[in-house]
Amino acid sequence: MKGFDPRYRDLPDYILGITYRIWEGREVDALEELYAPDIVVRSPEGIARGNQSVIAATLATLATFGDRQLLGEDVIWSGDDEAGFLSSHRIMSLATHSGDGAYGPPTGTQLRYRIIADCAARQNQIYDEWLVRDQGAIVRQLGLDPKRYVAEQIDAEGGPGACRRPFHPSLDAAPAYTGAGNDHPAGDRYADMLERVMDGGLDVVAEHYDRAVQLELPGGRTGHGRAEADRFWLRLRSSLPQARFEIHHRIGRDDDGLGPRAALRWSLTGAHDGWGAFGRPSGADVHVMGISHAEIGPRGLRREWVLIDETAVWRQILLHTG
């Protein structure tokens, strides 16, 4: 790869390698060179600007989860040396809640939760990023209800007038990476499935999902079968029935030893005016940042990973309702 450290043989090796160096190798200072000085990192929690913000957040996370391991399950990527690369990196994080931080005093709880990070890279540096962490899985494993956890966080941050605002497109910075991915059939097929589901075509699940599909869903939940897929997507969409659904990035790939895979970054933006995954309709203006991965087998979509941050959605609802 042109301009990258020769120790890395390809983009997945680079992404997995620098992730290990930063977290388990404790080379937090490497972020000075590995992340662009003016990088923008977007997550459902908000926007972080500059590599110094990334360093501060990394140190805070290590103080709370000192033994954290980041197990890279997959890197689904697109791009080239000239245009730059985009990696969608799916991670299983293992950690012990061993220090003070955003989740309160240490409990000693052993945690398992997923993250997907979409990172734009060129010349040995990450220069733009979108990241979704399964906060719902974290707080549930700590014995907390996500809605109540958010309400307590808002109070601790000084109330609705002073607390941190979650990400919304109206607050976004202009992206340095403007690519849309590639036109591989697996990415196009998965994008078409989600677009049809969001348009109300729930028959897509019966038509295109493997009968034995395995689902990894927000809140750390694992599900199996078409009925579970139908239920998840229906409850999400019915909470925001008139919200605008957009696919911002799509990747499809075939790699040796692996079946066709796809990665999508998408969003729902609009009013919480329906019953579903988030309770009584509130009328709140809500933005849901989502990233999902899929594996497609001979009988249809056989594995799906979907990440949204439930706590960020609840924060938007509670800030609206008070």
Short mmCIF file of C-alpha atoms in Angstrom, two decimals:
data_model
loop_
_atom_site.label_atom_id
_atom_site.label_comp_id
_atom_site.label_asym_id
_atom_site.label_seq_id
_atom_site.Cartn_x
_atom_site.Cartn_y
_atom_site.Cartn_z
CA MET A 1 0.00 0.00 0.00
CA LYS A 2 1.51 3.28 -1.13
CA GLY A 3 2.62 5.49 1.73
CA PHE A 4 1.82 2.96 4.47
CA ASP A 5 4.24 1.38 6.92
CA PRO A 6 5.73 -1.67 5.11
CA ARG A 7 5.10 -3.86 8.15
CA TYR A 8 1.42 -4.04 7.05
CA ARG A 9 0.71 -6.28 4.07
CA ASP A 10 -2.80 -4.95 3.29
CA LEU A 11 -5.54 -2.73 4.70
CA PRO A 12 -7.05 -5.31 7.12
CA ASP A 13 -3.56 -6.01 8.48
CA TYR A 14 -3.03 -2.27 8.96
CA ILE A 15 -6.36 -1.74 10.75
CA LEU A 16 -5.94 -4.78 13.00
CA GLY A 17 -2.30 -3.94 13.64
CA ILE A 18 -2.73 -0.31 14.68
CA THR A 19 -5.75 -1.21 16.83
CA TYR A 20 -3.62 -3.70 18.76
CA ARG A 21 -0.75 -1.22 19.09
CA ILE A 22 -2.97 1.53 20.49
CA TRP A 23 -5.03 -0.52 22.95
CA GLU A 24 -3.38 -3.75 24.03
CA GLY A 25 0.13 -2.59 23.14
CA ARG A 26 -0.50 0.60 25.15
CA GLU A 27 1.02 2.80 22.42
CA VAL A 28 -1.53 5.54 22.98
CA ASP A 29 1.07 8.10 21.92
CA ALA A 30 1.09 6.48 18.45
CA LEU A 31 -2.23 8.25 17.86
CA GLU A 32 -0.20 11.42 17.29
CA GLU A 33 1.01 9.97 14.00
CA LEU A 34 -1.69 7.42 13.18
CA TYR A 35 -4.61 9.87 13.44
CA ALA A 36 -4.67 13.14 11.51
CA PRO A 37 -4.33 16.28 13.66
CA ASP A 38 -7.69 17.58 12.41
CA ILE A 39 -9.59 14.28 12.27
CA VAL A 40 -13.33 14.31 12.98
CA VAL A 41 -14.68 11.25 14.82
CA ARG A 42 -18.46 10.94 14.72
CA SER A 43 -20.37 8.65 17.05
CA PRO A 44 -23.97 8.66 18.27
CA GLU A 45 -22.69 10.34 21.44
CA GLY A 46 -21.39 13.36 19.52
CA ILE A 47 -18.39 14.65 17.60
CA ALA A 48 -14.73 14.63 18.66
CA ARG A 49 -12.33 16.87 16.76
CA GLY A 50 -8.59 16.36 16.49
CA ASN A 51 -6.28 13.56 17.49
CA GLN A 52 -5.79 15.08 20.96
CA SER A 53 -9.48 14.42 21.65
CA VAL A 54 -9.01 10.84 20.49
CA ILE A 55 -6.03 10.44 22.81
CA ALA A 56 -7.98 11.84 25.77
CA ALA A 57 -10.93 9.51 25.09
CA THR A 58 -8.60 6.51 24.76
CA LEU A 59 -6.93 7.26 28.09
CA ALA A 60 -10.32 7.68 29.79
CA THR A 61 -11.51 4.33 28.44
CA LEU A 62 -8.33 2.58 29.60
CA ALA A 63 -8.74 4.11 33.05
CA THR A 64 -12.23 2.55 33.26
CA PHE A 65 -11.46 -0.74 31.46
CA GLY A 66 -7.79 -1.38 32.16
CA ASP A 67 -7.62 -4.88 30.66
CA ARG A 68 -9.64 -4.15 27.55
CA GLN A 69 -9.06 -6.42 24.55
CA LEU A 70 -10.27 -5.55 21.04
CA LEU A 71 -10.82 -8.71 19.00
CA GLY A 72 -11.15 -7.86 15.33
CA GLU A 73 -13.88 -10.09 13.90
CA ASP A 74 -13.74 -8.67 10.38
CA VAL A 75 -12.53 -5.76 8.26
CA ILE A 76 -14.75 -5.11 5.23
CA TRP A 77 -13.06 -2.49 3.06
CA SER A 78 -13.04 -0.59 -0.19
CA GLY A 79 -10.78 1.88 -2.01
CA ASP A 80 -7.28 2.04 -3.41
CA ASP A 81 -3.95 3.87 -3.12
CA GLU A 82 -5.12 6.85 -5.13
CA ALA A 83 -8.57 7.49 -3.67
CA GLY A 84 -7.76 6.29 -0.18
CA PHE A 85 -9.35 3.42 1.73
CA LEU A 86 -12.42 2.95 3.93
CA SER A 87 -12.43 0.10 6.42
CA SER A 88 -15.50 -1.08 8.30
CA HIS A 89 -13.93 -2.81 11.30
CA ARG A 90 -16.15 -5.02 13.47
CA ILE A 91 -14.75 -5.55 16.96
CA MET A 92 -15.69 -7.69 19.94
CA SER A 93 -14.45 -5.87 23.04
CA LEU A 94 -13.70 -7.78 26.25
CA ALA A 95 -13.12 -5.69 29.38
CA THR A 96 -13.45 -5.59 33.15
CA HIS A 97 -15.16 -2.56 34.71
CA SER A 98 -12.24 -1.85 37.00
CA GLY A 99 -12.04 1.94 37.30
CA ASP A 100 -14.13 5.06 37.87
CA GLY A 101 -15.63 6.73 34.82
CA ALA A 102 -18.84 7.38 32.92
CA TYR A 103 -20.37 4.15 34.21
CA GLY A 104 -19.85 5.00 37.88
CA PRO A 105 -17.64 3.32 40.51
CA PRO A 106 -15.92 0.08 39.45
CA THR A 107 -18.04 -3.05 39.78
CA GLY A 108 -15.62 -5.72 38.60
CA THR A 109 -18.14 -6.77 35.94
CA GLN A 110 -16.76 -8.70 32.97
CA LEU A 111 -18.12 -7.09 29.81
CA ARG A 112 -18.54 -8.20 26.18
CA TYR A 113 -19.76 -5.69 23.61
CA ARG A 114 -19.35 -4.86 19.95
CA ILE A 115 -18.13 -1.79 18.10
CA ILE A 116 -18.03 -1.08 14.39
CA ALA A 117 -15.66 1.67 13.25
CA ASP A 118 -15.66 3.03 9.70
CA CYS A 119 -12.20 4.57 9.22
CA ALA A 120 -10.90 6.43 6.18
CA ALA A 121 -7.15 5.89 5.72
CA ARG A 122 -4.41 7.13 3.40
CA GLN A 123 -0.66 7.56 3.69
CA ASN A 124 -0.48 5.54 6.95
CA GLN A 125 -3.03 7.74 8.74
CA ILE A 126 -6.69 7.68 9.74
CA TYR A 127 -8.22 10.99 8.69
CA ASP A 128 -12.02 10.53 9.07
CA GLU A 129 -14.08 8.17 11.24
CA TRP A 130 -17.62 7.04 12.08
CA LEU A 131 -17.97 4.78 15.13
CA VAL A 132 -20.93 3.02 16.75
CA ARG A 133 -20.50 1.34 20.14
CA ASP A 134 -23.14 -0.94 21.66
CA GLN A 135 -23.75 1.18 24.75
CA GLY A 136 -26.97 -0.70 25.41
CA ALA A 137 -24.99 -3.91 25.90
CA ILE A 138 -22.55 -2.20 28.29
CA VAL A 139 -25.15 -0.65 30.59
CA ARG A 140 -27.33 -3.77 30.69
CA GLN A 141 -24.36 -5.91 31.74
CA LEU A 142 -23.75 -3.40 34.52
CA GLY A 143 -27.32 -3.99 35.71
CA LEU A 144 -28.69 -0.67 34.43
CA ASP A 145 -31.73 0.14 32.34
CA PRO A 146 -30.61 2.22 29.30
CA LYS A 147 -33.38 4.83 29.66
CA ARG A 148 -32.78 5.29 33.38
CA TYR A 149 -29.00 5.37 32.84
CA VAL A 150 -29.41 8.22 30.33
CA ALA A 151 -31.72 10.16 32.66
CA GLU A 152 -29.15 9.93 35.46
CA GLN A 153 -26.36 10.99 33.08
CA ILE A 154 -28.33 14.07 32.00
CA ASP A 155 -28.82 15.03 35.65
CA ALA A 156 -25.13 14.45 36.45
CA GLU A 157 -24.12 16.67 33.50
CA GLY A 158 -26.14 19.61 34.82
CA GLY A 159 -29.59 18.94 33.37
CA PRO A 160 -31.11 19.36 29.90
CA GLY A 161 -29.78 22.89 29.44
CA ALA A 162 -26.14 22.03 30.14
CA CYS A 163 -25.67 18.39 29.22
CA ARG A 164 -23.84 16.93 26.25
CA ARG A 165 -25.81 16.85 22.98
CA PRO A 166 -25.78 13.63 20.92
CA PHE A 167 -24.83 13.57 17.26
CA HIS A 168 -27.24 15.09 14.75
CA PRO A 169 -26.55 15.82 11.06
CA SER A 170 -27.22 19.51 11.67
CA LEU A 171 -24.14 19.58 13.92
CA ASP A 172 -21.85 17.63 11.58
CA ALA A 173 -18.58 18.84 10.12
CA ALA A 174 -17.87 18.49 6.41
CA PRO A 175 -16.38 15.02 5.90
CA ALA A 176 -12.83 14.73 4.61
CA TYR A 177 -13.75 11.36 3.11
CA THR A 178 -16.51 11.72 0.53
CA GLY A 179 -16.53 8.24 -1.02
CA ALA A 180 -19.64 6.07 -1.14
CA GLY A 181 -17.96 2.65 -1.20
CA ASN A 182 -18.06 0.28 -4.16
CA ASP A 183 -20.58 -1.36 -6.47
CA HIS A 184 -19.99 -4.99 -5.49
CA PRO A 185 -23.14 -7.17 -5.82
CA ALA A 186 -23.11 -8.19 -2.14
CA GLY A 187 -23.22 -4.56 -0.99
CA ASP A 188 -25.90 -3.68 -3.53
CA ARG A 189 -27.99 -6.70 -2.52
CA TYR A 190 -27.83 -5.93 1.21
CA ALA A 191 -28.56 -2.23 0.60
CA ASP A 192 -31.61 -3.19 -1.47
CA MET A 193 -32.86 -5.43 1.36
CA LEU A 194 -32.66 -2.67 3.98
CA GLU A 195 -34.20 -0.07 1.68
CA ARG A 196 -37.14 -2.36 1.01
CA VAL A 197 -37.58 -3.17 4.72
CA MET A 198 -37.56 0.54 5.58
CA ASP A 199 -40.18 1.13 2.88
CA GLY A 200 -42.41 -1.41 4.60
CA GLY A 201 -41.46 -4.45 2.54
CA LEU A 202 -41.01 -6.86 5.44
CA ASP A 203 -41.52 -9.76 3.05
CA VAL A 204 -37.84 -9.22 2.20
CA VAL A 205 -36.94 -11.17 5.35
CA ALA A 206 -38.81 -14.28 4.22
CA GLU A 207 -37.52 -13.87 0.67
CA HIS A 208 -33.84 -13.09 1.25
CA TYR A 209 -32.86 -14.22 4.77
CA ASP A 210 -31.67 -17.76 5.41
CA ARG A 211 -34.23 -19.60 7.54
CA ALA A 212 -31.44 -20.26 10.10
CA VAL A 213 -30.05 -16.71 10.05
CA GLN A 214 -27.99 -15.71 13.10
CA LEU A 215 -28.47 -12.12 14.28
CA GLU A 216 -26.22 -10.02 16.52
CA LEU A 217 -28.37 -7.10 17.60
CA PRO A 218 -28.12 -3.94 19.75
CA GLY A 219 -28.08 -4.52 23.49
CA GLY A 220 -25.75 -7.50 23.07
CA ARG A 221 -28.65 -9.71 21.97
CA THR A 222 -28.22 -12.77 19.76
CA GLY A 223 -31.21 -13.99 17.78
CA HIS A 224 -31.93 -16.78 15.34
CA GLY A 225 -34.40 -17.17 12.52
CA ARG A 226 -36.45 -14.98 10.26
CA ALA A 227 -39.05 -14.12 12.91
CA GLU A 228 -36.39 -12.47 15.07
CA ALA A 229 -35.08 -10.44 12.10
CA ASP A 230 -38.60 -9.35 11.21
CA ARG A 231 -39.28 -8.33 14.82
CA PHE A 232 -36.08 -6.28 15.17
CA TRP A 233 -36.46 -4.28 11.96
CA LEU A 234 -40.20 -3.80 12.46
CA ARG A 235 -39.81 -2.44 16.01
CA LEU A 236 -37.06 -0.04 14.94
CA ARG A 237 -38.94 1.26 11.91
CA SER A 238 -42.30 1.49 13.69
CA SER A 239 -40.72 3.80 16.30
CA LEU A 240 -39.83 6.25 13.52
CA PRO A 241 -42.38 5.45 10.81
CA GLN A 242 -41.94 8.68 8.83
CA ALA A 243 -38.21 9.16 9.40
CA ARG A 244 -35.91 9.49 6.41
CA PHE A 245 -33.80 6.38 5.82
CA GLU A 246 -30.46 6.95 4.08
CA ILE A 247 -27.57 4.68 3.17
CA HIS A 248 -24.39 6.74 3.34
CA HIS A 249 -21.82 4.09 2.49
CA ARG A 250 -21.91 0.56 1.11
CA ILE A 251 -19.21 -2.04 0.60
CA GLY A 252 -19.36 -5.55 -0.78
CA ARG A 253 -16.48 -8.01 -0.88
CA ASP A 254 -15.43 -11.54 -1.80
CA ASP A 255 -12.21 -12.65 -0.12
CA ASP A 256 -10.40 -15.99 -0.06
CA GLY A 257 -11.86 -18.30 2.56
CA LEU A 258 -14.91 -16.11 3.12
CA GLY A 259 -18.31 -15.87 1.48
CA PRO A 260 -19.74 -12.62 0.10
CA ARG A 261 -19.92 -9.94 2.80
CA ALA A 262 -21.36 -6.45 2.99
CA ALA A 263 -21.00 -3.39 5.22
CA LEU A 264 -23.50 -0.51 5.28
CA ARG A 265 -23.48 2.78 7.16
CA TRP A 266 -26.99 4.20 7.34
CA SER A 267 -29.26 6.49 9.32
CA LEU A 268 -32.85 7.20 10.28
CA THR A 269 -33.72 10.86 10.88
CA GLY A 270 -37.14 12.11 11.89
CA ALA A 271 -39.86 12.18 14.49
CA HIS A 272 -40.26 9.54 17.18
CA ASP A 273 -43.99 9.35 16.53
CA GLY A 274 -44.70 5.61 16.64
CA TRP A 275 -44.78 2.75 19.12
CA GLY A 276 -41.91 0.31 18.89
CA ALA A 277 -38.41 -0.13 20.30
CA PHE A 278 -38.49 3.17 22.22
CA GLY A 279 -41.84 3.11 23.96
CA ARG A 280 -44.54 5.76 23.90
CA PRO A 281 -44.26 8.17 20.94
CA SER A 282 -42.67 11.41 22.11
CA GLY A 283 -42.50 13.52 18.96
CA ALA A 284 -38.76 14.01 19.52
CA ASP A 285 -36.58 14.74 16.50
CA VAL A 286 -34.30 11.70 16.50
CA HIS A 287 -31.24 10.71 14.50
CA VAL A 288 -30.18 7.04 14.56
CA MET A 289 -26.65 6.32 13.32
CA GLY A 290 -26.39 2.68 12.25
CA ILE A 291 -23.69 0.41 10.87
CA SER A 292 -24.42 -3.17 9.89
CA HIS A 293 -22.53 -6.10 8.43
CA ALA A 294 -23.89 -9.16 6.64
CA GLU A 295 -22.66 -12.49 5.33
CA ILE A 296 -24.57 -13.99 2.39
CA GLY A 297 -24.71 -17.74 1.94
CA PRO A 298 -26.25 -20.12 -0.59
CA ARG A 299 -29.71 -19.79 1.02
CA GLY A 300 -29.66 -16.03 1.57
CA LEU A 301 -28.42 -13.71 4.29
CA ARG A 302 -27.10 -16.09 6.94
CA ARG A 303 -25.46 -13.77 9.50
CA GLU A 304 -26.21 -10.14 10.30
CA TRP A 305 -24.64 -7.72 12.78
CA VAL A 306 -26.51 -4.49 13.49
CA LEU A 307 -25.23 -1.71 15.74
CA ILE A 308 -27.05 1.37 16.95
CA ASP A 309 -26.54 3.19 20.25
CA GLU A 310 -29.83 2.89 22.15
CA THR A 311 -28.63 5.32 24.83
CA ALA A 312 -28.11 8.08 22.25
CA VAL A 313 -31.69 7.60 21.03
CA TRP A 314 -33.02 7.74 24.59
CA ARG A 315 -31.01 10.91 25.23
CA GLN A 316 -32.68 12.62 22.28
CA ILE A 317 -36.11 11.50 23.49
CA LEU A 318 -35.53 12.57 27.12
CA LEU A 319 -34.08 15.94 26.13
CA HIS A 320 -37.30 16.54 24.20
CA THR A 321 -39.71 15.32 26.87
CA GLY A 322 -37.78 16.56 29.93
#
